Amino acid sequence: MAHRNEEEGSIGTSMHGVTAKEHVFSFSDQGEDAWSSHSVQSDDPTAMFAFPVDSEHKAKVFKPLSFAKPHMRAFHLGWISFFTCFISTFAAAPLVPIIRDNLDLTKTDIGNAGVASVSGAIFSRLAMGAVCDLLGARYGTAFLLMLSAPAVFSMSFVADAGGYLSVRFMIGFCLATFVSCSYWTSVMFTGKIIGLVNGCAGGWGDMGGGVTQLLMPMVFHIIKVAGATPFTAWRIAFFIPGFLQVIMGILVLTLGQDFPDGNLSTLQKKGDVSKDKLTKVFWYALRNYRTYVLFILYGFSMGIEMTINNVISEYFFDRFQLELHTAGMIAASFGMANFFARPIGGFASDVSARFFGMRGRLWTLWILQTSGGLFCVWLGRATSLPIAILAMMLFSFGVQAACGAIFGIVPFVSRRSLGIISGLTGAGGNFGSGLTQLPFFSSSRFHTADGLSLMGITAMIFTLLVAFIHFPQWGSMFLGPTSDNRTSKEEHYYVAEWTEEEKLQGLHEGSLKFAENSRSERGKKAAPDGTSTPLENENPANV
Amino acid sequence: MAIHKILFASLLICLLIQSSHAATKERLFSDLEKSALEVTATPSRVGEGVGVDKLSITWKVSSTATKEPEFKAIKVKLCYAPASQVDRPWRKTENELFKDKSCPHKISSWSYDPAMKAGQSFDYTLERDIPTGTYFVRAYAVDTKDHEVAFGQSTNEDKTTNLFSVQAISGRHKSLDIASVCFSVFSVVALLVFFVNEKRKAKIEQSE
């Protein structure tokens, strides 16, 4: 009873990361060898999935407690892989007080290694979208996990500052799982809920940076109690994140599935996986000034978050004379706040958009990120432990919610280059982390406390850039939408990314559909537009 | 009247802060009696290895010591020389004793009574968690409240003479290295096996 679905997917389906409301591929065969246990009513009667799905077999509901194939399973495998990589990347941070004695490190050495740990992912995140296109989300994820596991294990060889820096640099590449995870959820979940799904995946993955601050001192302590000397125990402790990565890699490959309908290799022989030209997609991303603004902004929310993951445990250990595991516990609560903080940020962005449209989203972002910076300043100033902890918790909420809020805006910046832009934004996070660690935490010029305050002030200054994000159709923080009748239409903005030639071929159809859906970003003034414009009357050309 | 109340309240608060401040008693290193103890530390060889080599340490009460009646215990510590403190703020020397981090490693402590004026001499085997660096030995004399009152050290005031260096263990083990290589190889090979297998299956299906 195979039902051949002849509808061809629109071009421009390059899935380089987070995609919101794109059509993906056209898939034919549902096939009797359907892999789900039982089918529930769905819009597509030929599909046999555990959840209701749309015409692309993307799930229309999000049930976090389910592990059903293929959608929820992909979600869990995706975010846990990302979570594991966060654990590995920041595993050294809570153990620095031991490592610095073993390897005779200076503050400069420690700081430089911290910068190195986040720098690799700047490039791997950019490349990851293309890798997932080529290999599928499963192998994209598995490659990252299983090829960086040797780097984690090689901590046992490290004997000096140079070795330490190299190993942390190589481990850091695996943070590109952010992109592979978003890619995977984007092919599995439909546009209406993808914001929430990605907010949860991103937030829960980021939690790894917090969990590691608890996990590593605990593992270190257990190994010490079992009889190892401290300078050996920390090396053995690194085997744990290494094992986790290998196990996750194998789980991803055995339990996961690239697309709702099967794996990439199986599907490639069936239908054409049509793709947009990479150069064009890149070009339109680079031409859009908002890309750069988002790059910087994410650097001062996610970037700061990653910097704190690297420095906060040592800070509490030294400044307040705490035990290693106590400092770890406090540091952990910073990262763990991600569990709800990031999804709440995304949610707040959505709610403000309901009333005020895109202008609401921009204001929400500015408020959250600026208050994050403010509390960071307070954290640096705090001299008593309870105040420091309070400041840190408020700070963590501010920056993490800001991360969620930024990705409420990213899907609207471009439709054609959405994947590249979210990859670039993600890379900006790593860039910002390196940028803040280098001057503020890598030399003896500043006390760490002053470094924190300065970082907060810098963040608040750069967050003012939000005011420069202007959409002709929706406005910006201080300006309303343009009054020009032509440019104030969403269609104009999104179709401008296609040349006349491409429009003649009808390649811009997806953008038109997206533009129509994006009218919700006008806020309460969004009038349901029943009349179709001349552009929308074109029939999809058969390419 | 309201203004008077506010002023009075703020005065009270200031006094409270003041008194609590005094209560933390910032005991300063510079207040301690210098050279009340004569300390010598001799490494058994140049470039001491931890866990193996010994330090021969002696301390005795100097004839010039004035606070000697207050001594209740002698604490001997291993301290970082300036060379090992460069660019390492977690080993910084501070005048306030509770903040000072330059002498974190305890060697031993002795209960003191006046009969021990002639001092003690003992051997100390370096602990396995002592980091690589340059060191000297300092002995603090503490009173009944466990507050330092005097000290002596094996080097001069500028900490330039009689310093010795310590070589830490690397913490590396052959077995660990081998395990690390094995798991790394497993990880890469497993990935390749999956990859090649799947490509092969796809080819087979395609040719059918």
Short mmCIF file of N, CA, C and O in Angstrom, two decimals, chain A residues 193-305:
data_model
loop_
_atom_site.label_atom_id
_atom_site.label_comp_id
_atom_site.label_asym_id
_atom_site.label_seq_id
_atom_site.Cartn_x
_atom_site.Cartn_y
_atom_site.Cartn_z
N ILE A 193 6.05 24.24 16.62
CA ILE A 193 6.56 23.92 17.96
C ILE A 193 8.08 23.90 18.01
O ILE A 193 8.67 23.63 19.05
N ILE A 194 8.73 24.16 16.86
CA ILE A 194 10.18 24.00 16.83
C ILE A 194 10.86 24.95 17.80
O ILE A 194 11.94 24.65 18.33
N GLY A 195 10.25 26.12 18.05
CA GLY A 195 10.85 27.06 18.99
C GLY A 195 10.99 26.44 20.37
O GLY A 195 12.06 26.46 20.98
N LEU A 196 9.90 25.87 20.84
CA LEU A 196 9.92 25.25 22.17
C LEU A 196 10.87 24.07 22.19
O LEU A 196 11.66 23.90 23.13
N VAL A 197 10.80 23.22 21.14
CA VAL A 197 11.65 22.03 21.11
C VAL A 197 13.13 22.42 21.15
O VAL A 197 13.92 21.86 21.91
N ASN A 198 13.51 23.40 20.32
CA ASN A 198 14.91 23.81 20.31
C ASN A 198 15.31 24.53 21.59
O ASN A 198 16.45 24.42 22.03
N GLY A 199 14.37 25.26 22.18
CA GLY A 199 14.67 25.89 23.46
C GLY A 199 14.97 24.86 24.52
O GLY A 199 15.93 24.99 25.29
N CYS A 200 14.18 23.79 24.54
CA CYS A 200 14.43 22.73 25.52
C CYS A 200 15.73 22.01 25.21
O CYS A 200 16.57 21.80 26.10
N ALA A 201 15.93 21.66 23.94
CA ALA A 201 17.15 20.93 23.58
C ALA A 201 18.38 21.76 23.90
O ALA A 201 19.35 21.28 24.48
N GLY A 202 18.32 23.05 23.53
CA GLY A 202 19.46 23.93 23.80
C GLY A 202 19.69 24.11 25.28
O GLY A 202 20.81 24.02 25.78
N GLY A 203 18.61 24.36 26.02
CA GLY A 203 18.76 24.60 27.45
C GLY A 203 19.24 23.37 28.19
O GLY A 203 20.16 23.43 29.01
N TRP A 204 18.63 22.23 27.88
CA TRP A 204 19.02 21.02 28.61
C TRP A 204 20.43 20.58 28.24
O TRP A 204 21.14 20.02 29.07
N GLY A 205 20.82 20.84 27.00
CA GLY A 205 22.20 20.54 26.62
C GLY A 205 23.18 21.43 27.36
O GLY A 205 24.18 20.97 27.89
N ASP A 206 22.85 22.73 27.42
CA ASP A 206 23.73 23.67 28.12
C ASP A 206 23.91 23.30 29.59
O ASP A 206 24.91 23.64 30.20
N MET A 207 22.92 22.62 30.14
CA MET A 207 23.00 22.20 31.54
C MET A 207 24.26 21.40 31.81
O MET A 207 24.75 21.38 32.94
N GLY A 208 24.78 20.75 30.76
CA GLY A 208 25.98 19.93 30.93
C GLY A 208 27.12 20.72 31.54
O GLY A 208 27.92 20.19 32.31
N GLY A 209 27.18 22.02 31.19
CA GLY A 209 28.22 22.86 31.75
C GLY A 209 28.09 23.01 33.25
O GLY A 209 29.08 23.26 33.94
N GLY A 210 26.88 22.86 33.75
CA GLY A 210 26.67 22.94 35.18
C GLY A 210 26.88 21.60 35.86
O GLY A 210 27.54 21.50 36.89
N VAL A 211 26.35 20.55 35.23
CA VAL A 211 26.46 19.22 35.81
C VAL A 211 27.92 18.81 35.96
O VAL A 211 28.31 18.15 36.94
N THR A 212 28.75 19.23 35.00
CA THR A 212 30.14 18.81 35.06
C THR A 212 30.84 19.36 36.29
O THR A 212 31.78 18.74 36.82
N GLN A 213 30.39 20.53 36.78
CA GLN A 213 31.04 21.13 37.94
C GLN A 213 30.77 20.32 39.20
O GLN A 213 31.51 20.41 40.19
N LEU A 214 29.69 19.53 39.17
CA LEU A 214 29.36 18.65 40.28
C LEU A 214 30.00 17.29 40.06
O LEU A 214 30.55 16.66 40.97
N LEU A 215 29.87 16.82 38.82
CA LEU A 215 30.25 15.45 38.50
C LEU A 215 31.74 15.23 38.67
O LEU A 215 32.17 14.26 39.31
N MET A 216 32.55 16.12 38.11
CA MET A 216 33.99 15.87 38.10
C MET A 216 34.60 15.88 39.51
O MET A 216 35.38 14.98 39.83
N PRO A 217 34.26 16.87 40.36
CA PRO A 217 34.83 16.78 41.72
C PRO A 217 34.38 15.52 42.45
O PRO A 217 35.15 14.94 43.21
N MET A 218 33.13 15.09 42.17
CA MET A 218 32.63 13.90 42.84
C MET A 218 33.41 12.67 42.40
O MET A 218 33.88 11.87 43.22
N VAL A 219 33.58 12.54 41.08
CA VAL A 219 34.33 11.40 40.54
C VAL A 219 35.77 11.44 41.05
O VAL A 219 36.33 10.42 41.47
N PHE A 220 36.36 12.63 41.06
CA PHE A 220 37.72 12.82 41.55
C PHE A 220 37.83 12.35 42.99
O PHE A 220 38.77 11.63 43.37
N HIS A 221 36.85 12.71 43.80
CA HIS A 221 36.89 12.36 45.21
C HIS A 221 36.79 10.86 45.40
O HIS A 221 37.54 10.27 46.19
N ILE A 222 35.88 10.23 44.65
CA ILE A 222 35.71 8.78 44.76
C ILE A 222 37.00 8.06 44.38
O ILE A 222 37.44 7.11 45.04
N ILE A 223 37.65 8.54 43.31
CA ILE A 223 38.88 7.89 42.86
C ILE A 223 39.99 8.08 43.89
O ILE A 223 40.79 7.18 44.14
N LYS A 224 40.01 9.25 44.50
CA LYS A 224 41.02 9.50 45.54
C LYS A 224 40.81 8.57 46.71
O LYS A 224 41.77 7.99 47.24
N VAL A 225 39.55 8.43 47.11
CA VAL A 225 39.22 7.55 48.24
C VAL A 225 39.61 6.11 47.91
O VAL A 225 40.05 5.36 48.79
N ALA A 226 39.48 5.76 46.64
CA ALA A 226 39.84 4.40 46.23
C ALA A 226 41.33 4.18 46.26
O ALA A 226 41.80 3.06 46.06
N GLY A 227 42.11 5.23 46.50
CA GLY A 227 43.53 5.03 46.73
C GLY A 227 44.48 5.78 45.82
O GLY A 227 45.68 5.74 46.03
N ALA A 228 43.97 6.49 44.82
CA ALA A 228 44.89 7.16 43.91
C ALA A 228 45.36 8.49 44.51
O ALA A 228 44.66 9.10 45.30
N THR A 229 46.56 8.92 44.12
CA THR A 229 47.02 10.24 44.55
C THR A 229 46.26 11.29 43.74
O THR A 229 45.82 11.01 42.62
N PRO A 230 46.17 12.52 44.27
CA PRO A 230 45.39 13.53 43.56
C PRO A 230 45.84 13.74 42.12
O PRO A 230 45.00 13.89 41.23
N PHE A 231 47.18 13.72 41.91
CA PHE A 231 47.66 14.03 40.56
C PHE A 231 47.37 12.92 39.56
O PHE A 231 47.51 13.10 38.37
N THR A 232 47.04 11.73 40.04
CA THR A 232 46.61 10.67 39.14
C THR A 232 45.09 10.62 39.07
O THR A 232 44.53 10.35 38.01
N ALA A 233 44.45 10.94 40.20
CA ALA A 233 43.01 10.80 40.27
C ALA A 233 42.29 11.68 39.25
O ALA A 233 41.31 11.27 38.63
N TRP A 234 42.78 12.90 39.06
CA TRP A 234 42.08 13.78 38.12
C TRP A 234 42.16 13.27 36.70
O TRP A 234 41.26 13.43 35.90
N ARG A 235 43.27 12.61 36.37
CA ARG A 235 43.42 12.05 35.03
C ARG A 235 42.45 10.90 34.80
O ARG A 235 41.85 10.77 33.74
N ILE A 236 42.32 10.06 35.84
CA ILE A 236 41.37 8.94 35.73
C ILE A 236 39.95 9.48 35.60
O ILE A 236 39.12 8.95 34.86
N ALA A 237 39.69 10.58 36.34
CA ALA A 237 38.33 11.15 36.31
C ALA A 237 37.89 11.50 34.89
O ALA A 237 36.71 11.44 34.57
N PHE A 238 38.84 11.87 34.03
CA PHE A 238 38.48 12.25 32.67
C PHE A 238 37.98 11.09 31.84
O PHE A 238 37.39 11.28 30.78
N PHE A 239 38.22 9.88 32.30
CA PHE A 239 37.71 8.73 31.55
C PHE A 239 36.18 8.70 31.56
O PHE A 239 35.57 8.18 30.64
N ILE A 240 35.58 9.28 32.60
CA ILE A 240 34.12 9.23 32.68
C ILE A 240 33.46 10.00 31.53
O ILE A 240 32.64 9.43 30.80
N PRO A 241 33.80 11.28 31.31
CA PRO A 241 33.21 11.94 30.14
C PRO A 241 33.57 11.23 28.84
O PRO A 241 32.76 11.20 27.91
N GLY A 242 34.76 10.66 28.78
CA GLY A 242 35.15 9.93 27.58
C GLY A 242 34.23 8.75 27.32
O GLY A 242 33.74 8.56 26.20
N PHE A 243 33.97 7.96 28.36
CA PHE A 243 33.05 6.82 28.22
C PHE A 243 31.67 7.29 27.79
O PHE A 243 31.04 6.70 26.92
N LEU A 244 31.20 8.36 28.45
CA LEU A 244 29.87 8.87 28.12
C LEU A 244 29.77 9.20 26.64
O LEU A 244 28.77 8.91 25.99
N GLN A 245 30.82 9.81 26.11
CA GLN A 245 30.78 10.18 24.70
C GLN A 245 30.71 8.96 23.80
O GLN A 245 29.94 8.91 22.85
N VAL A 246 31.52 7.97 24.10
CA VAL A 246 31.53 6.77 23.25
C VAL A 246 30.17 6.06 23.32
O VAL A 246 29.59 5.67 22.31
N ILE A 247 29.64 5.95 24.54
CA ILE A 247 28.34 5.28 24.70
C ILE A 247 27.26 6.03 23.93
O ILE A 247 26.46 5.44 23.21
N MET A 248 27.25 7.36 24.09
CA MET A 248 26.24 8.15 23.38
C MET A 248 26.39 8.00 21.87
O MET A 248 25.41 7.90 21.14
N GLY A 249 27.63 7.97 21.40
CA GLY A 249 27.85 7.82 19.97
C GLY A 249 27.24 6.53 19.46
O GLY A 249 26.55 6.50 18.43
N ILE A 250 27.46 5.45 20.20
CA ILE A 250 26.92 4.16 19.77
C ILE A 250 25.39 4.17 19.85
O ILE A 250 24.70 3.68 18.95
N LEU A 251 24.85 4.78 20.90
CA LEU A 251 23.39 4.85 21.02
C LEU A 251 22.78 5.63 19.86
O LEU A 251 21.76 5.24 19.29
N VAL A 252 23.42 6.74 19.52
CA VAL A 252 22.91 7.55 18.42
C VAL A 252 22.87 6.74 17.13
O VAL A 252 21.90 6.79 16.37
N LEU A 253 23.92 5.98 16.89
CA LEU A 253 23.98 5.24 15.64
C LEU A 253 23.03 4.05 15.62
O LEU A 253 22.52 3.68 14.57
N THR A 254 22.80 3.44 16.77
CA THR A 254 21.95 2.25 16.77
C THR A 254 20.48 2.58 16.97
O THR A 254 19.61 1.95 16.39
N LEU A 255 20.18 3.57 17.81
CA LEU A 255 18.78 3.84 18.12
C LEU A 255 18.19 4.97 17.29
O LEU A 255 16.99 5.13 17.21
N GLY A 256 19.06 5.79 16.70
CA GLY A 256 18.57 6.99 16.06
C GLY A 256 18.28 6.79 14.58
O GLY A 256 18.61 5.77 13.99
N GLN A 257 17.65 7.80 14.03
CA GLN A 257 17.24 7.75 12.64
C GLN A 257 17.35 9.16 12.10
O GLN A 257 16.96 10.11 12.76
N ASP A 258 17.89 9.30 10.89
CA ASP A 258 18.15 10.64 10.38
C ASP A 258 16.88 11.44 10.15
O ASP A 258 16.79 12.60 10.50
N PHE A 259 15.91 10.82 9.52
CA PHE A 259 14.68 11.52 9.15
C PHE A 259 13.48 10.71 9.60
O PHE A 259 13.60 9.52 9.86
N PRO A 260 12.32 11.35 9.67
CA PRO A 260 11.15 10.58 10.09
C PRO A 260 10.93 9.32 9.25
O PRO A 260 10.41 8.33 9.73
N ASP A 261 11.34 9.38 8.01
CA ASP A 261 11.07 8.25 7.13
C ASP A 261 12.21 7.26 7.02
O ASP A 261 12.09 6.25 6.34
N GLY A 262 13.32 7.55 7.63
CA GLY A 262 14.41 6.59 7.53
C GLY A 262 15.75 7.28 7.60
O GLY A 262 15.86 8.45 7.97
N ASN A 263 16.77 6.53 7.25
CA ASN A 263 18.11 7.11 7.31
C ASN A 263 18.50 7.69 5.97
O ASN A 263 17.97 7.33 4.94
N LEU A 264 19.50 8.57 6.01
CA LEU A 264 19.89 9.32 4.83
C LEU A 264 20.30 8.39 3.70
O LEU A 264 19.89 8.57 2.55
N SER A 265 21.11 7.38 4.04
CA SER A 265 21.61 6.52 2.98
C SER A 265 20.47 5.76 2.31
O SER A 265 20.48 5.56 1.10
N THR A 266 19.47 5.37 3.09
CA THR A 266 18.33 4.66 2.51
C THR A 266 17.49 5.59 1.66
O THR A 266 16.94 5.19 0.64
N LEU A 267 17.38 6.84 2.08
CA LEU A 267 16.48 7.75 1.40
C LEU A 267 17.11 8.39 0.19
O LEU A 267 16.43 8.79 -0.74
N GLN A 268 18.44 8.49 0.21
CA GLN A 268 19.09 9.18 -0.89
C GLN A 268 18.87 8.46 -2.20
O GLN A 268 18.84 9.05 -3.25
N LYS A 269 18.69 7.16 -2.10
CA LYS A 269 18.50 6.43 -3.35
C LYS A 269 17.08 6.60 -3.86
O LYS A 269 16.78 6.34 -4.99
N LYS A 270 16.18 7.04 -2.98
CA LYS A 270 14.77 7.10 -3.39
C LYS A 270 14.42 8.43 -4.02
O LYS A 270 13.83 8.50 -5.08
N GLY A 271 14.75 9.48 -3.35
CA GLY A 271 14.35 10.78 -3.88
C GLY A 271 15.51 11.73 -3.90
O GLY A 271 16.48 11.56 -3.18
N ASP A 272 15.41 12.73 -4.71
CA ASP A 272 16.49 13.71 -4.75
C ASP A 272 16.45 14.60 -3.53
O ASP A 272 15.42 15.17 -3.20
N VAL A 273 17.57 14.66 -2.87
CA VAL A 273 17.64 15.59 -1.76
C VAL A 273 18.09 16.91 -2.33
O VAL A 273 19.28 17.15 -2.50
N SER A 274 17.12 17.72 -2.67
CA SER A 274 17.49 18.95 -3.38
C SER A 274 18.04 19.99 -2.42
O SER A 274 17.58 20.15 -1.31
N LYS A 275 19.02 20.67 -2.86
CA LYS A 275 19.67 21.63 -1.97
C LYS A 275 19.87 22.96 -2.68
O LYS A 275 20.00 23.04 -3.87
N ASP A 276 19.93 23.94 -1.86
CA ASP A 276 20.25 25.27 -2.37
C ASP A 276 21.75 25.37 -2.56
O ASP A 276 22.52 24.62 -2.00
N LYS A 277 22.19 26.37 -3.33
CA LYS A 277 23.63 26.53 -3.54
C LYS A 277 24.25 27.13 -2.29
O LYS A 277 23.81 28.18 -1.81
N LEU A 278 25.30 26.48 -1.80
CA LEU A 278 25.90 26.90 -0.54
C LEU A 278 26.43 28.32 -0.63
O LEU A 278 26.28 29.12 0.30
N THR A 279 27.03 28.66 -1.79
CA THR A 279 27.61 29.98 -1.91
C THR A 279 26.55 31.06 -1.83
O THR A 279 26.73 32.10 -1.19
N LYS A 280 25.39 30.77 -2.47
CA LYS A 280 24.33 31.77 -2.44
C LYS A 280 23.82 31.98 -1.02
O LYS A 280 23.62 33.10 -0.56
N VAL A 281 23.62 30.85 -0.35
CA VAL A 281 23.08 30.91 1.01
C VAL A 281 24.03 31.69 1.92
O VAL A 281 23.62 32.52 2.73
N PHE A 282 25.32 31.42 1.75
CA PHE A 282 26.32 32.12 2.54
C PHE A 282 26.29 33.62 2.24
O PHE A 282 26.35 34.47 3.12
N TRP A 283 26.18 33.91 0.94
CA TRP A 283 26.22 35.30 0.51
C TRP A 283 25.08 36.11 1.13
O TRP A 283 25.29 37.21 1.65
N TYR A 284 23.89 35.56 1.08
CA TYR A 284 22.77 36.30 1.65
C TYR A 284 22.86 36.43 3.16
O TYR A 284 22.36 37.39 3.74
N ALA A 285 23.53 35.48 3.79
CA ALA A 285 23.73 35.60 5.23
C ALA A 285 24.71 36.73 5.53
O ALA A 285 24.49 37.54 6.43
N LEU A 286 25.81 36.77 4.76
CA LEU A 286 26.82 37.78 5.03
C LEU A 286 26.35 39.19 4.66
O LEU A 286 26.81 40.17 5.21
N ARG A 287 25.43 39.26 3.70
CA ARG A 287 24.94 40.56 3.26
C ARG A 287 24.01 41.20 4.26
O ARG A 287 23.80 42.40 4.28
N ASN A 288 23.43 40.39 5.11
CA ASN A 288 22.45 40.86 6.07
C ASN A 288 23.17 41.33 7.33
O ASN A 288 23.81 40.54 8.03
N TYR A 289 23.06 42.63 7.62
CA TYR A 289 23.84 43.16 8.75
C TYR A 289 23.38 42.57 10.07
O TYR A 289 24.15 42.52 11.05
N ARG A 290 22.15 42.10 10.11
CA ARG A 290 21.64 41.56 11.37
C ARG A 290 22.41 40.31 11.79
O ARG A 290 22.47 39.99 12.98
N THR A 291 22.98 39.62 10.79
CA THR A 291 23.79 38.44 11.12
C THR A 291 24.91 38.80 12.07
O THR A 291 25.16 38.12 13.06
N TYR A 292 25.58 39.93 11.77
CA TYR A 292 26.72 40.33 12.59
C TYR A 292 26.28 40.78 13.97
O TYR A 292 26.94 40.50 14.97
N VAL A 293 25.15 41.47 14.01
CA VAL A 293 24.64 41.93 15.30
C VAL A 293 24.32 40.72 16.19
O VAL A 293 24.70 40.67 17.36
N LEU A 294 23.67 39.73 15.59
CA LEU A 294 23.32 38.54 16.37
C LEU A 294 24.57 37.78 16.80
O LEU A 294 24.63 37.25 17.91
N PHE A 295 25.55 37.74 15.92
CA PHE A 295 26.83 37.10 16.23
C PHE A 295 27.42 37.69 17.51
O PHE A 295 27.81 36.97 18.43
N ILE A 296 27.43 39.03 17.58
CA ILE A 296 28.00 39.70 18.74
C ILE A 296 27.11 39.50 19.97
O ILE A 296 27.59 39.20 21.07
N LEU A 297 25.80 39.64 19.76
CA LEU A 297 24.88 39.54 20.90
C LEU A 297 24.96 38.17 21.57
O LEU A 297 25.01 38.06 22.79
N TYR A 298 24.97 37.12 20.74
CA TYR A 298 25.04 35.78 21.32
C TYR A 298 26.38 35.58 22.02
O TYR A 298 26.48 34.83 22.98
N GLY A 299 27.41 36.27 21.53
CA GLY A 299 28.71 36.19 22.18
C GLY A 299 28.65 36.71 23.60
O GLY A 299 29.41 36.28 24.47
N PHE A 300 27.72 37.65 23.85
CA PHE A 300 27.64 38.20 25.20
C PHE A 300 26.49 37.63 26.02
O PHE A 300 26.19 38.11 27.10
N SER A 301 25.86 36.61 25.52
CA SER A 301 24.96 35.85 26.40
C SER A 301 25.54 34.44 26.53
O SER A 301 26.00 34.05 27.60
N MET A 302 25.54 33.67 25.44
CA MET A 302 26.09 32.32 25.52
C MET A 302 27.58 32.37 25.80
O MET A 302 28.13 31.54 26.54
N GLY A 303 28.25 33.36 25.19
CA GLY A 303 29.69 33.48 25.38
C GLY A 303 30.04 33.67 26.84
O GLY A 303 30.93 33.00 27.38
N ILE A 304 29.33 34.57 27.49
CA ILE A 304 29.58 34.81 28.91
C ILE A 304 29.26 33.56 29.72
O ILE A 304 29.98 33.21 30.66
N GLU A 305 28.19 32.88 29.32
CA GLU A 305 27.81 31.67 30.06
C GLU A 305 28.94 30.66 30.02
O GLU A 305 29.30 30.05 31.03
#
